[in-house]
Amino acid sequence: MTTQPDRTRRPFVIEDAIALLSRTPSTLDALLRGLPDDWIAATEGGDTWSPFDVIGHLIHGERTDWMPRAKIILEHGEAKPFEKFDRLAQFAASEGRTLASLLDEFAALRQGNLRALESLHLTDADLGRRGRHPALGDVTLRQLLATWVAHDLDHVMQVSRVLARQYSEEVGPWRAYLRIISGTQG
Amino acid sequence: MTTQPDRTRRPFVIEDAIALLSRTPSTLDALLRGLPDDWIAATEGGDTWSPFDVIGHLIHGERTDWMPRAKIILEHGEAKPFEKFDRLAQFAASEGRTLASLLDEFAALRQGNLRALESLHLTDADLGRRGRHPALGDVTLRQLLATWVAHDLDHVMQVSRVLARQYSEEVGPWRAYLRIISGTQG
């Protein structure tokens, strides 16, 4: 007898994480590069982010969040809390930039960070090492790297949603069938 | 004085719709091709769909939904209701296929459909023509094409979410920050 595998959860495996992380720049590039400016600047209202803002945010994460925090865990453990991440840094940093140049920069930074990650040859023991998040407290390196993956996908989801909702009125009665517009999650 | 543009809504413009529709196959290809099989078969539990199921569904839409319905509107107007769309067709049609072959087929079908769409040289009057949806009643060609765009993005969002939620446990305390996992939409 075989038991049905659980298809709703995967254990963290570093090779899988790298496979997923390496796909984000090309996914966002395929989705966004060359779109008319009004779509790149689209938002969900208020202080929600546009696709342009999201790419700047991902760049800032490559520079200050994921690999820098991984190194803090490996070098200092819980003794040195992570720097607080600046969620608004991209608004100044991306000013005057083109989307194309941001996509290029994100791809280059990600490639460099994944090379650095691979060169660490992390063991299971390494992945279990602990660091200190300034708000969340104790976290493991495994949790940090799993979060990097999920955070990428969260922003791919966000960009898709921002774009789709531009047609909230234009879809007419189909609105009822489109969860991306009606706001109900599957 | 200039008024601030509304960044939350775009009017339907056929060139924009084609720009968006042409990006979906390469976006999903970048995100999925070559991922380990367990990720391609991942679901959100119950009868929710995997990335593999979604690509089969998009193929079925290319064959039976969007352009066939556009042609019914242009040729028959409200006199001929659309065929009901089979939301489960992919489960038989994709059986035994590889993800790579499904991605190739989706890209080829989409390219052909966009060529056919462009060759119609639709006018504003054409876009206002009406058809009859079997459940939703009267709809316009403009609404059908806007829905095609939003439907693509809905499934890009879904695939991102299915993948991210595989790490629902692995992200540990970061779960609180990840809307893609906590289920709250932005």
GROMACS .gro file of C-alpha atoms in nm:
model
  372
    1MET     CA    1   0.000   0.000   0.000
    2THR     CA    2   0.117   0.349  -0.081
    3THR     CA    3  -0.003   0.657   0.101
    4GLN     CA    4  -0.109   0.960  -0.099
    5PRO     CA    5   0.167   1.224  -0.082
    6ASP     CA    6   0.078   1.561   0.070
    7ARG     CA    7   0.081   1.797  -0.225
    8THR     CA    8   0.020   2.109  -0.014
    9ARG     CA    9   0.357   2.127   0.162
   10ARG     CA   10   0.718   2.075   0.058
   11PRO     CA   11   1.008   2.045   0.299
   12PHE     CA   12   1.280   2.307   0.252
   13VAL     CA   13   1.553   2.180   0.019
   14ILE     CA   14   1.826   2.424  -0.075
   15GLU     CA   15   1.842   2.310  -0.440
   16ASP     CA   16   1.466   2.369  -0.477
   17ALA     CA   17   1.494   2.712  -0.317
   18ILE     CA   18   1.771   2.810  -0.557
   19ALA     CA   19   1.567   2.677  -0.852
   20LEU     CA   20   1.274   2.896  -0.749
   21LEU     CA   21   1.482   3.204  -0.661
   22SER     CA   22   1.666   3.191  -0.992
   23ARG     CA   23   1.334   3.211  -1.181
   24THR     CA   24   1.198   3.534  -1.032
   25PRO     CA   25   1.395   3.788  -1.237
   26SER     CA   26   1.306   3.621  -1.568
   27THR     CA   27   0.942   3.578  -1.462
   28LEU     CA   28   0.902   3.947  -1.381
   29ASP     CA   29   1.100   4.041  -1.691
   30ALA     CA   30   0.865   3.836  -1.911
   31LEU     CA   31   0.561   3.986  -1.742
   32LEU     CA   32   0.666   4.353  -1.736
   33ARG     CA   33   0.943   4.454  -1.975
   34GLY     CA   34   0.809   4.669  -2.256
   35LEU     CA   35   0.460   4.719  -2.113
   36PRO     CA   36   0.322   5.072  -2.161
   37ASP     CA   37   0.427   5.310  -1.879
   38ASP     CA   38   0.074   5.349  -1.744
   39TRP     CA   39   0.066   4.979  -1.663
   40ILE     CA   40   0.407   4.986  -1.495
   41ALA     CA   41   0.287   5.276  -1.278
   42ALA     CA   42  -0.050   5.116  -1.197
   43THR     CA   43  -0.142   5.067  -0.830
   44GLU     CA   44  -0.432   4.940  -0.619
   45GLY     CA   45  -0.489   5.289  -0.479
   46GLY     CA   46  -0.367   5.476  -0.171
   47ASP     CA   47  -0.007   5.394  -0.089
   48THR     CA   48  -0.015   5.050  -0.254
   49TRP     CA   49   0.274   4.968  -0.485
   50SER     CA   50   0.307   4.968  -0.861
   51PRO     CA   51   0.502   4.702  -1.054
   52PHE     CA   52   0.780   4.964  -1.079
   53ASP     CA   53   0.785   5.004  -0.699
   54VAL     CA   54   0.794   4.625  -0.650
   55ILE     CA   55   1.107   4.578  -0.863
   56GLY     CA   56   1.282   4.852  -0.663
   57HIS     CA   57   1.179   4.677  -0.342
   58LEU     CA   58   1.318   4.345  -0.466
   59ILE     CA   59   1.646   4.518  -0.553
   60HIS     CA   60   1.668   4.663  -0.203
   61GLY     CA   61   1.609   4.313  -0.062
   62GLU     CA   62   1.899   4.175  -0.266
   63ARG     CA   63   2.124   4.450  -0.130
   64THR     CA   64   2.025   4.460   0.235
   65ASP     CA   65   1.798   4.174   0.336
   66TRP     CA   66   1.844   3.811   0.237
   67MET     CA   67   2.214   3.737   0.192
   68PRO     CA   68   2.329   4.002   0.441
   69ARG     CA   69   2.103   3.841   0.702
   70ALA     CA   70   2.222   3.492   0.611
   71LYS     CA   71   2.578   3.609   0.669
   72ILE     CA   72   2.486   3.764   1.005
   73ILE     CA   73   2.338   3.429   1.114
   74LEU     CA   74   2.645   3.236   1.002
   75GLU     CA   75   2.896   3.482   1.150
   76HIS     CA   76   2.721   3.606   1.465
   77GLY     CA   77   2.421   3.381   1.533
   78GLU     CA   78   2.172   3.533   1.776
   79ALA     CA   79   2.433   3.772   1.917
   80LYS     CA   80   2.377   4.032   1.644
   81PRO     CA   81   2.018   4.117   1.550
   82PHE     CA   82   1.946   4.184   1.182
   83GLU     CA   83   1.928   4.543   1.062
   84LYS     CA   84   1.570   4.657   1.024
   85PHE     CA   85   1.463   4.632   0.658
   86ASP     CA   86   1.353   4.960   0.495
   87ARG     CA   87   1.026   4.885   0.314
   88LEU     CA   88   1.018   5.230   0.155
   89ALA     CA   89   1.378   5.258   0.032
   90GLN     CA   90   1.280   5.204  -0.332
   91PHE     CA   91   1.084   5.528  -0.356
   92ALA     CA   92   1.405   5.733  -0.343
   93ALA     CA   93   1.636   5.471  -0.496
   94SER     CA   94   1.426   5.408  -0.807
   95GLU     CA   95   1.356   5.773  -0.884
   96GLY     CA   96   1.436   5.863  -1.243
   97ARG     CA   97   1.522   5.504  -1.332
   98THR     CA   98   1.364   5.308  -1.614
   99LEU     CA   99   1.189   4.978  -1.549
  100ALA     CA  100   1.431   4.810  -1.789
  101SER     CA  101   1.732   4.921  -1.587
  102LEU     CA  102   1.568   4.805  -1.263
  103LEU     CA  103   1.492   4.463  -1.413
  104ASP     CA  104   1.853   4.434  -1.530
  105GLU     CA  105   1.984   4.532  -1.188
  106PHE     CA  106   1.755   4.289  -1.007
  107ALA     CA  107   1.864   4.003  -1.234
  108ALA     CA  108   2.235   4.079  -1.184
  109LEU     CA  109   2.206   4.115  -0.806
  110ARG     CA  110   2.003   3.795  -0.776
  111GLN     CA  111   2.252   3.600  -0.986
  112GLY     CA  112   2.538   3.721  -0.768
  113ASN     CA  113   2.352   3.639  -0.447
  114LEU     CA  114   2.264   3.289  -0.564
  115ARG     CA  115   2.628   3.226  -0.655
  116ALA     CA  116   2.727   3.342  -0.306
  117LEU     CA  117   2.459   3.119  -0.153
  118GLU     CA  118   2.576   2.814  -0.348
  119SER     CA  119   2.936   2.880  -0.252
  120LEU     CA  120   2.841   2.848   0.117
  121HIS     CA  121   2.765   2.474   0.066
  122LEU     CA  122   2.516   2.489   0.351
  123THR     CA  123   2.467   2.174   0.557
  124ASP     CA  124   2.153   2.078   0.748
  125ALA     CA  125   2.329   2.192   1.063
  126ASP     CA  126   2.396   2.532   0.903
  127LEU     CA  127   2.030   2.563   0.803
  128GLY     CA  128   1.931   2.507   1.164
  129ARG     CA  129   2.150   2.792   1.293
  130ARG     CA  130   1.965   3.074   1.461
  131GLY     CA  131   1.963   3.448   1.424
  132ARG     CA  132   1.765   3.727   1.580
  133HIS     CA  133   1.503   3.921   1.387
  134PRO     CA  134   1.447   4.269   1.533
  135ALA     CA  135   1.068   4.215   1.557
  136LEU     CA  136   1.006   3.839   1.520
  137GLY     CA  137   1.278   3.717   1.757
  138ASP     CA  138   1.455   3.386   1.701
  139VAL     CA  139   1.455   3.256   1.346
  140THR     CA  140   1.659   2.993   1.163
  141LEU     CA  141   1.862   3.025   0.846
  142ARG     CA  142   1.624   2.770   0.691
  143GLN     CA  143   1.327   2.995   0.771
  144LEU     CA  144   1.508   3.298   0.627
  145LEU     CA  145   1.576   3.120   0.298
  146ALA     CA  146   1.223   2.974   0.275
  147THR     CA  147   1.090   3.326   0.333
  148TRP     CA  148   1.308   3.463   0.053
  149VAL     CA  149   1.132   3.220  -0.185
  150ALA     CA  150   0.780   3.291  -0.059
  151HIS     CA  151   0.847   3.667  -0.059
  152ASP     CA  152   0.944   3.657  -0.427
  153LEU     CA  153   0.624   3.473  -0.513
  154ASP     CA  154   0.419   3.712  -0.299
  155HIS     CA  155   0.540   3.997  -0.519
  156VAL     CA  156   0.480   3.808  -0.844
  157MET     CA  157   0.125   3.757  -0.716
  158GLN     CA  158   0.097   4.125  -0.623
  159VAL     CA  159   0.215   4.247  -0.964
  160SER     CA  160  -0.033   4.014  -1.138
  161ARG     CA  161  -0.313   4.141  -0.917
  162VAL     CA  162  -0.228   4.510  -0.968
  163LEU     CA  163  -0.234   4.462  -1.344
  164ALA     CA  164  -0.557   4.257  -1.351
  165ARG     CA  165  -0.745   4.501  -1.130
  166GLN     CA  166  -0.690   4.777  -1.384
  167TYR     CA  167  -0.969   4.603  -1.577
  168SER     CA  168  -1.204   4.573  -1.277
  169GLU     CA  169  -1.472   4.771  -1.461
  170GLU     CA  170  -1.388   4.660  -1.814
  171VAL     CA  171  -1.458   4.292  -1.746
  172GLY     CA  172  -1.825   4.372  -1.677
  173PRO     CA  173  -2.033   4.078  -1.547
  174TRP     CA  174  -1.729   3.844  -1.558
  175ARG     CA  175  -1.615   4.023  -1.244
  176ALA     CA  176  -1.811   3.761  -1.047
  177TYR     CA  177  -1.591   3.480  -1.183
  178LEU     CA  178  -1.253   3.651  -1.145
  179ARG     CA  179  -1.116   3.601  -0.798
  180ILE     CA  180  -0.823   3.828  -0.875
  181ILE     CA  181  -1.071   4.116  -0.910
  182SER     CA  182  -1.340   4.016  -0.661
  183GLY     CA  183  -1.070   3.979  -0.396
  184THR     CA  184  -1.154   3.628  -0.281
  185GLN     CA  185  -0.849   3.407  -0.258
  186GLY     CA  186  -0.865   3.045  -0.376
  187MET     CA  187  -0.355   7.275  -1.294
  188THR     CA  188  -0.323   6.908  -1.364
  189THR     CA  189  -0.536   6.646  -1.196
  190GLN     CA  190  -0.373   6.334  -1.057
  191PRO     CA  191  -0.436   6.041  -1.293
  192ASP     CA  192  -0.628   5.743  -1.154
  193ARG     CA  193  -0.365   5.471  -1.134
  194THR     CA  194  -0.613   5.201  -1.027
  195ARG     CA  195  -0.807   5.165  -1.354
  196ARG     CA  196  -0.713   5.155  -1.722
  197PRO     CA  197  -0.960   5.180  -2.006
  198PHE     CA  198  -0.960   4.881  -2.240
  199VAL     CA  199  -0.726   4.940  -2.534
  200ILE     CA  200  -0.677   4.652  -2.776
  201GLU     CA  201  -0.301   4.712  -2.817
  202ASP     CA  202  -0.254   4.697  -2.437
  203ALA     CA  203  -0.459   4.379  -2.414
  204ILE     CA  204  -0.246   4.215  -2.682
  205ALA     CA  205   0.073   4.331  -2.507
  206LEU     CA  206  -0.046   4.167  -2.185
  207LEU     CA  207  -0.181   3.850  -2.346
  208SER     CA  208   0.140   3.796  -2.540
  209ARG     CA  209   0.339   3.794  -2.214
  210THR     CA  210   0.157   3.514  -2.032
  211PRO     CA  211   0.318   3.211  -2.199
  212SER     CA  212   0.672   3.342  -2.142
  213THR     CA  213   0.588   3.446  -1.785
  214LEU     CA  214   0.463   3.100  -1.693
  215ASP     CA  215   0.748   2.940  -1.885
  216ALA     CA  216   1.004   3.142  -1.687
  217LEU     CA  217   0.831   3.056  -1.361
  218LEU     CA  218   0.773   2.684  -1.415
  219ARG     CA  219   0.985   2.517  -1.683
  220GLY     CA  220   1.241   2.284  -1.529
  221LEU     CA  221   1.108   2.299  -1.173
  222PRO     CA  222   1.116   1.964  -0.990
  223ASP     CA  223   0.802   1.754  -1.055
  224ASP     CA  224   0.681   1.779  -0.695
  225TRP     CA  225   0.648   2.155  -0.735
  226ILE     CA  226   0.464   2.126  -1.067
  227ALA     CA  227   0.216   1.886  -0.903
  228ALA     CA  228   0.173   2.098  -0.588
  229THR     CA  229  -0.180   2.207  -0.493
  230GLU     CA  230  -0.358   2.398  -0.219
  231GLY     CA  231  -0.540   2.081  -0.108
  232GLY     CA  232  -0.874   1.922  -0.196
  233ASP     CA  233  -0.962   1.968  -0.562
  234THR     CA  234  -0.753   2.286  -0.605
  235TRP     CA  235  -0.529   2.297  -0.909
  236SER     CA  236  -0.158   2.242  -0.952
  237PRO     CA  237   0.060   2.453  -1.187
  238PHE     CA  238   0.037   2.155  -1.427
  239ASP     CA  239  -0.345   2.168  -1.415
  240VAL     CA  240  -0.343   2.544  -1.475
  241ILE     CA  241  -0.142   2.523  -1.797
  242GLY     CA  242  -0.382   2.257  -1.928
  243HIS     CA  243  -0.674   2.486  -1.840
  244LEU     CA  244  -0.515   2.777  -2.027
  245ILE     CA  245  -0.466   2.553  -2.331
  246HIS     CA  246  -0.833   2.455  -2.322
  247GLY     CA  247  -0.924   2.825  -2.306
  248GLU     CA  248  -0.718   2.896  -2.617
  249ARG     CA  249  -0.899   2.616  -2.801
  250THR     CA  250  -1.258   2.668  -2.690
  251ASP     CA  251  -1.309   2.992  -2.500
  252TRP     CA  252  -1.167   3.328  -2.597
  253MET     CA  253  -1.130   3.347  -2.974
  254PRO     CA  254  -1.416   3.104  -3.046
  255ARG     CA  255  -1.643   3.327  -2.836
  256ALA     CA  256  -1.513   3.643  -3.004
  257LYS     CA  257  -1.602   3.490  -3.340
  258ILE     CA  258  -1.951   3.395  -3.218
  259ILE     CA  259  -2.009   3.757  -3.113
  260LEU     CA  260  -1.888   3.893  -3.447
  261GLU     CA  261  -2.078   3.638  -3.657
  262HIS     CA  262  -2.397   3.581  -3.457
  263GLY     CA  263  -2.421   3.851  -3.188
  264GLU     CA  264  -2.670   3.765  -2.915
  265ALA     CA  265  -2.852   3.515  -3.138
  266LYS     CA  266  -2.614   3.231  -3.054
  267PRO     CA  267  -2.515   3.181  -2.689
  268PHE     CA  268  -2.156   3.075  -2.620
  269GLU     CA  269  -2.082   2.708  -2.558
  270LYS     CA  270  -2.042   2.638  -2.189
  271PHE     CA  271  -1.672   2.628  -2.097
  272ASP     CA  272  -1.548   2.298  -1.949
  273ARG     CA  273  -1.345   2.389  -1.640
  274LEU     CA  274  -1.230   2.029  -1.592
  275ALA     CA  275  -1.128   1.940  -1.948
  276GLN     CA  276  -0.756   1.956  -1.868
  277PHE     CA  277  -0.765   1.660  -1.632
  278ALA     CA  278  -0.819   1.419  -1.922
  279ALA     CA  279  -0.645   1.625  -2.191
  280SER     CA  280  -0.318   1.672  -1.999
  281GLU     CA  281  -0.287   1.312  -1.883
  282GLY     CA  282   0.053   1.165  -1.961
  283ARG     CA  283   0.183   1.496  -2.097
  284THR     CA  284   0.496   1.672  -1.976
  285LEU     CA  285   0.483   2.027  -1.845
  286ALA     CA  286   0.731   2.128  -2.115
  287SER     CA  287   0.502   2.007  -2.391
  288LEU     CA  288   0.204   2.186  -2.234
  289LEU     CA  289   0.400   2.511  -2.209
  290ASP     CA  290   0.503   2.477  -2.575
  291GLU     CA  291   0.146   2.411  -2.681
  292PHE     CA  292   0.008   2.702  -2.482
  293ALA     CA  293   0.265   2.939  -2.634
  294ALA     CA  294   0.189   2.824  -2.989
  295LEU     CA  295  -0.189   2.843  -2.945
  296ARG     CA  296  -0.168   3.186  -2.786
  297GLN     CA  297   0.053   3.318  -3.065
  298GLY     CA  298  -0.191   3.191  -3.326
  299ASN     CA  299  -0.489   3.339  -3.143
  300LEU     CA  300  -0.325   3.679  -3.106
  301ARG     CA  301  -0.243   3.682  -3.477
  302ALA     CA  302  -0.607   3.602  -3.550
  303LEU     CA  303  -0.717   3.877  -3.310
  304GLU     CA  304  -0.490   4.135  -3.472
  305SER     CA  305  -0.612   4.035  -3.817
  306LEU     CA  306  -0.968   4.129  -3.716
  307HIS     CA  307  -0.865   4.499  -3.694
  308LEU     CA  308  -1.139   4.556  -3.439
  309THR     CA  309  -1.300   4.899  -3.426
  310ASP     CA  310  -1.461   5.059  -3.123
  311ALA     CA  311  -1.797   4.966  -3.273
  312ASP     CA  312  -1.686   4.603  -3.297
  313LEU     CA  313  -1.573   4.606  -2.934
  314GLY     CA  314  -1.919   4.723  -2.832
  315ARG     CA  315  -2.093   4.433  -3.007
  316ARG     CA  316  -2.288   4.200  -2.782
  317GLY     CA  317  -2.299   3.829  -2.729
  318ARG     CA  318  -2.483   3.602  -2.491
  319HIS     CA  319  -2.304   3.419  -2.210
  320PRO     CA  320  -2.494   3.104  -2.103
  321ALA     CA  321  -2.491   3.210  -1.735
  322LEU     CA  322  -2.401   3.581  -1.725
  323GLY     CA  323  -2.633   3.698  -2.004
  324ASP     CA  324  -2.543   3.992  -2.226
  325VAL     CA  325  -2.174   4.073  -2.255
  326THR     CA  326  -1.970   4.281  -2.499
  327LEU     CA  327  -1.669   4.180  -2.703
  328ARG     CA  328  -1.470   4.441  -2.507
  329GLN     CA  329  -1.566   4.269  -2.181
  330LEU     CA  330  -1.471   3.928  -2.322
  331LEU     CA  331  -1.124   4.049  -2.423
  332ALA     CA  332  -1.066   4.235  -2.094
  333THR     CA  333  -1.163   3.915  -1.913
  334TRP     CA  334  -0.914   3.715  -2.119
  335VAL     CA  335  -0.639   3.944  -1.984
  336ALA     CA  336  -0.757   3.936  -1.623
  337HIS     CA  337  -0.809   3.559  -1.638
  338ASP     CA  338  -0.447   3.507  -1.747
  339LEU     CA  339  -0.323   3.718  -1.457
  340ASP     CA  340  -0.556   3.539  -1.215
  341HIS     CA  341  -0.382   3.213  -1.303
  342VAL     CA  342  -0.032   3.364  -1.279
  343MET     CA  343  -0.136   3.476  -0.931
  344GLN     CA  344  -0.274   3.131  -0.851
  345VAL     CA  345   0.042   2.951  -0.962
  346SER     CA  346   0.258   3.187  -0.752
  347ARG     CA  347   0.035   3.128  -0.451
  348VAL     CA  348   0.032   2.748  -0.487
  349LEU     CA  349   0.412   2.745  -0.498
  350ALA     CA  350   0.461   2.986  -0.207
  351ARG     CA  351   0.219   2.801   0.019
  352GLN     CA  352   0.433   2.489  -0.007
  353TYR     CA  353   0.658   2.670   0.243
  354SER     CA  354   0.376   2.770   0.479
  355GLU     CA  355   0.546   2.587   0.766
  356GLU     CA  356   0.906   2.636   0.658
  357VAL     CA  357   0.889   3.016   0.680
  358GLY     CA  358   0.827   2.994   1.055
  359PRO     CA  359   0.747   3.328   1.225
  360TRP     CA  360   0.773   3.517   0.894
  361ARG     CA  361   0.434   3.369   0.814
  362ALA     CA  362   0.282   3.678   0.980
  363TYR     CA  363   0.443   3.906   0.719
  364LEU     CA  364   0.368   3.701   0.408
  365ARG     CA  365   0.023   3.779   0.275
  366ILE     CA  366   0.058   3.507   0.013
  367ILE     CA  367   0.065   3.252   0.296
  368SER     CA  368  -0.155   3.418   0.557
  369GLY     CA  369  -0.426   3.453   0.292
  370THR     CA  370  -0.493   3.825   0.332
  371GLN     CA  371  -0.500   4.004   0.002
  372GLY     CA  372  -0.333   4.343  -0.033
   0.00000   0.00000   0.00000
